[in-house]
Amino acid sequence: MGARRRAKRGVTIVDVAEALGVAPSTVSNALHDKDIVAPRTKARIMAMAKAMNYEASAAARALVTRQSSSVGVILPDFANPVFNEIISGLNSILVPAGYATLVASTANDGRTCKAAIHAFVKRDVDAIVVISQCLDIEETAQLAGCGLPVVLVHRTPADWQTTHAPSSTFDYVGMDNTGGVYALVRHLADLGHRRIGFITGPKQSSAACERTRGFRDGVAALGLDAAPELVADGSYDFIAGMRGARELLSLPQRPTAVIAANDLMAFGTMDVAQQMGLSVPKDLSIVGVDDVFFSAFPMISLTTARQPATEIGESVGERLLERFSDEALSPIAVTLPVEIIVRHSTAEAPSRVDPGSPLSTDNLEAYLASRWKPSTIIVA
Amino acid sequence: MGARRRAKRGVTIVDVAEALGVAPSTVSNALHDKDIVAPRTKARIMAMAKAMNYEASAAARALVTRQSSSVGVILPDFANPVFNEIISGLNSILVPAGYATLVASTANDGRTCKAAIHAFVKRDVDAIVVISQCLDIEETAQLAGCGLPVVLVHRTPADWQTTHAPSSTFDYVGMDNTGGVYALVRHLADLGHRRIGFITGPKQSSAACERTRGFRDGVAALGLDAAPELVADGSYDFIAGMRGARELLSLPQRPTAVIAANDLMAFGTMDVAQQMGLSVPKDLSIVGVDDVFFSAFPMISLTTARQPATEIGESVGERLLERFSDEALSPIAVTLPVEIIVRHSTAEAPSRVDPGSPLSTDNLEAYLASRWKPSTIIVA
DNA sequence: TTGAAAGCGATACCAC
DNA sequence: GTGGTATCGCTTTCAA
């Protein structure tokens, strides 16, 4: 039935103390390098501890200090590689400092998310990092109520605050979405594009809104065509990109460039362009935001604004370390700069705008879905 | 300096006991649903615990039971999305059972890997899952020495054993690499291909060797062209795919189909084919193994043998749960079946074999590297 | 069936 | 500086 008792027994602090004829408390102090211990004693203890291969028990320490030296990370889903990069950056800071990372996915579901927070709190994590679009009032309250340091990634506390909590002491780490897209607009304007389309991310995401704002700001500042039909609603996935692209490219006077709020939608746009017989970048320039792994592929070679994912993770890690050593810190917001990576999906605006061949399919949704389906699955 | 003491104080088991006027041990027993407790008492305790919002302290429990209800996962790197899928599957089993997952990356480095194992053991993880190509003798010994259940993913214990450890009690979970590639060969043979090229994975990986064997077995069994020059050495990355493809497609009599040992190399092959003016799948069929996210993209639409990553994770989780309830279990090896996903990168063999235009570049390496480089990086 | 008490291993406080 | 010892919250004998 129940799990068998583990036989393993390690060397305890008492063992070390007895071996040396000193008190456990002295050993503890020495191991923590407290100045109160005499240098000679400290040296003896250190040596003996090493010789006996002493390892402090994380559980015992956690019980008394109420700190587990671990932080919980909540992701919306495991599928998006960009979260890995963030965790990688986070770990690069936290692991050397003796912390471990617990990960959980919300699967974009409130209940799962709440359960994850719950599980983390129960395990006495020292902090919670949230990279999730789907926290609601309840989860926010739960998070605020547990009294732990919380860092929000890609979601501004302001957004959070106005949407949900009356006041929040959460830290924020994100990227310069507005500036990134603005720079993208300028890049295209420099290439002579005057009529640029934009496919937005989901409206509930503050980061997506910032990207849209960067577009509008750029268009206004550079005096480009600001026709409202040049902004299409999207939602960060490939299909949304296809849908948005189809809308924009079917316009009576189609844009000569399209900015998608993320790379995935830019890929969708590429696909539609190709189907309409538009060659990229000769007939149409396409750019995205994020710089996912595949954007660098020669066959894709997408111009994009790079999300500094690793740096975001590192920044979160550093901030956490700060908070651990000084709990009184007031919340901060870190906005990391982005780089524009110019590849081969952008070029000078065409002198003559070829409308392209209209998409033949009537039932777009079914058509889009069918483009994903393999024709056969053979069970080997 | 040091971390401030956390003020938080939760409801303890003693609190619940006092509120009811019973003994802590009875509460403990009731909460564990032990039959020894009278049904009425049990009900009262359960109710009160819920009412008081009681949460067991993981640390206290871990201290006495020597089990932390957590498992450590070691990945080679955080970049590969397939590992996420595995973790996702693992969590879907482990989290409902009350376990948490700790992740660490070896960054393909022995020292980091050792440190990760060490950190896990110190934290009393109940098991370690290793998804890593880079464990060496030392790490293996370390792993075997800590007396914890260990599950190897994508690396057979046999391989492990002959290469490193004299004996191993590790479980293994992987996929049917041989059968998958065999099925791929048959699929191509059914389409009329007789001369098929293969780009291998890294030779030190047992999984890669199995894939190569699947190819050779298929070619032999189906009586296809078994010329040795049809097998090119690769290493699982895009550049290796390009290199291998260039080698195979420059053959005096080029193959009409190429199987790459993974999808990334298949993408590299697509890229080279395109540059040589070969149209896929009309002139050349291309297949991979893994079915990464991008393989499903309409613009790629790669025929491939799907790696059952989620299922692998689930299988690992289930196995772990089994071992937790019965430590005496002898090690097992689970090989999960693969599916062949037929998309649009494969078609009937061409009746006439167009050699394609030879790649113009002399210095292939420099050329390959340059294909990746963005022309400009603009710091916004 | 329930209760009392002894740890688990480390920390922290207070004497000495 | 160092040594005793209570304590963290839970599980687990062993008695009643």
PDB file of N, CA and C (backbone and C1' of nucleotides) in Angstrom, chain B residues 23 25-26 36 38 41 66, chain C residues 1-4 8-9 13:
ATOM      1  N   ALA B  23      -6.458  14.065  20.338  1.00  0.00           N
ATOM      2  CA  ALA B  23      -4.994  14.060  20.271  1.00  0.00           C
ATOM      3  C   ALA B  23      -4.502  14.320  18.854  1.00  0.00           C
ATOM      4  N   SER B  25      -2.232  12.873  17.263  1.00  0.00           N
ATOM      5  CA  SER B  25      -2.018  11.631  16.518  1.00  0.00           C
ATOM      6  C   SER B  25      -3.316  11.159  15.876  1.00  0.00           C
ATOM      7  N   THR B  26      -4.402  11.369  16.577  1.00  0.00           N
ATOM      8  CA  THR B  26      -5.688  10.971  16.017  1.00  0.00           C
ATOM      9  C   THR B  26      -6.005  11.812  14.784  1.00  0.00           C
ATOM     10  N   ILE B  36      -8.186   2.853  11.416  1.00  0.00           N
ATOM     11  CA  ILE B  36      -8.126   2.725  12.867  1.00  0.00           C
ATOM     12  C   ILE B  36      -8.974   3.778  13.586  1.00  0.00           C
ATOM     13  N   ALA B  38     -12.276   5.914  14.344  1.00  0.00           N
ATOM     14  CA  ALA B  38     -13.727   5.709  14.275  1.00  0.00           C
ATOM     15  C   ALA B  38     -14.340   6.655  13.245  1.00  0.00           C
ATOM     16  N   THR B  41     -15.436  10.089  14.508  1.00  0.00           N
ATOM     17  CA  THR B  41     -14.297  10.948  14.818  1.00  0.00           C
ATOM     18  C   THR B  41     -13.657  11.461  13.545  1.00  0.00           C
ATOM     19  N   ARG B  66      11.029  11.342   5.561  1.00  0.00           N
ATOM     20  CA  ARG B  66      12.164  11.300   4.630  1.00  0.00           C
ATOM     21  C   ARG B  66      11.694  11.184   3.194  1.00  0.00           C
TER      22      ARG B  66
ATOM     23  P    DT C   1     -12.807   0.568  15.688  1.00  0.00           P
ATOM     24  O5'  DT C   1     -12.270   1.952  16.305  1.00  0.00           O
ATOM     25  C5'  DT C   1     -13.139   2.614  17.161  1.00  0.00           C
ATOM     26  C4'  DT C   1     -12.313   3.321  18.191  1.00  0.00           C
ATOM     27  C3'  DT C   1     -11.593   4.584  17.705  1.00  0.00           C
ATOM     28  O3'  DT C   1     -12.291   5.689  18.223  1.00  0.00           O
ATOM     29  C1'  DT C   1     -10.318   3.316  19.281  1.00  0.00           C
ATOM     30  P    DT C   2     -11.969   7.144  17.983  1.00  0.00           P
ATOM     31  O5'  DT C   2     -10.841   7.429  19.065  1.00  0.00           O
ATOM     32  C5'  DT C   2     -11.226   7.668  20.418  1.00  0.00           C
ATOM     33  C4'  DT C   2      -9.990   7.800  21.265  1.00  0.00           C
ATOM     34  C3'  DT C   2      -9.135   9.033  20.977  1.00  0.00           C
ATOM     35  O3'  DT C   2      -9.289   9.911  22.082  1.00  0.00           O
ATOM     36  C1'  DT C   2      -7.807   7.097  21.383  1.00  0.00           C
ATOM     37  P    DG C   3      -8.494  11.302  22.074  1.00  0.00           P
ATOM     38  O5'  DG C   3      -7.196  10.931  22.908  1.00  0.00           O
ATOM     39  C5'  DG C   3      -7.378  10.340  24.185  1.00  0.00           C
ATOM     40  C4'  DG C   3      -6.032  10.181  24.866  1.00  0.00           C
ATOM     41  C3'  DG C   3      -5.129  11.409  24.801  1.00  0.00           C
ATOM     42  O3'  DG C   3      -4.503  11.567  26.070  1.00  0.00           O
ATOM     43  C1'  DG C   3      -4.008   9.553  23.825  1.00  0.00           C
ATOM     44  P    DA C   4      -3.746  12.897  26.399  1.00  0.00           P
ATOM     45  O5'  DA C   4      -2.279  12.357  26.716  1.00  0.00           O
ATOM     46  C5'  DA C   4      -2.102  11.095  27.356  1.00  0.00           C
ATOM     47  C4'  DA C   4      -0.631  10.707  27.356  1.00  0.00           C
ATOM     48  C3'  DA C   4       0.341  11.870  27.386  1.00  0.00           C
ATOM     49  O3'  DA C   4       1.414  11.511  28.240  1.00  0.00           O
ATOM     50  C1'  DA C   4       0.724  10.569  25.445  1.00  0.00           C
ATOM     51  P    DC C   8      15.771  10.545  16.133  1.00  0.00           P
ATOM     52  O5'  DC C   8      15.312  11.262  14.781  1.00  0.00           O
ATOM     53  C5'  DC C   8      14.669  10.550  13.739  1.00  0.00           C
ATOM     54  C4'  DC C   8      14.225  11.562  12.711  1.00  0.00           C
ATOM     55  C3'  DC C   8      15.284  12.623  12.431  1.00  0.00           C
ATOM     56  O3'  DC C   8      15.965  12.272  11.222  1.00  0.00           O
ATOM     57  C1'  DC C   8      13.073  13.585  12.720  1.00  0.00           C
ATOM     58  P    DG C   9      17.557  12.241  11.259  1.00  0.00           P
ATOM     59  O5'  DG C   9      17.954  13.780  11.151  1.00  0.00           O
ATOM     60  C5'  DG C   9      17.662  14.475   9.950  1.00  0.00           C
ATOM     61  C4'  DG C   9      17.835  15.946  10.186  1.00  0.00           C
ATOM     62  C3'  DG C   9      19.225  16.356  10.685  1.00  0.00           C
ATOM     63  O3'  DG C   9      19.673  17.381   9.835  1.00  0.00           O
ATOM     64  C1'  DG C   9      17.540  17.351  12.009  1.00  0.00           C
ATOM     65  P    DC C  13      16.717  34.126  18.125  1.00  0.00           P
ATOM     66  O5'  DC C  13      16.331  34.257  19.662  1.00  0.00           O
ATOM     67  C5'  DC C  13      15.440  33.291  20.237  1.00  0.00           C
ATOM     68  C4'  DC C  13      16.027  32.715  21.500  1.00  0.00           C
ATOM     69  C3'  DC C  13      16.780  33.743  22.363  1.00  0.00           C
ATOM     70  O3'  DC C  13      16.048  33.928  23.565  1.00  0.00           O
ATOM     71  C1'  DC C  13      17.979  31.684  22.193  1.00  0.00           C
TER      72       DC C  13
END
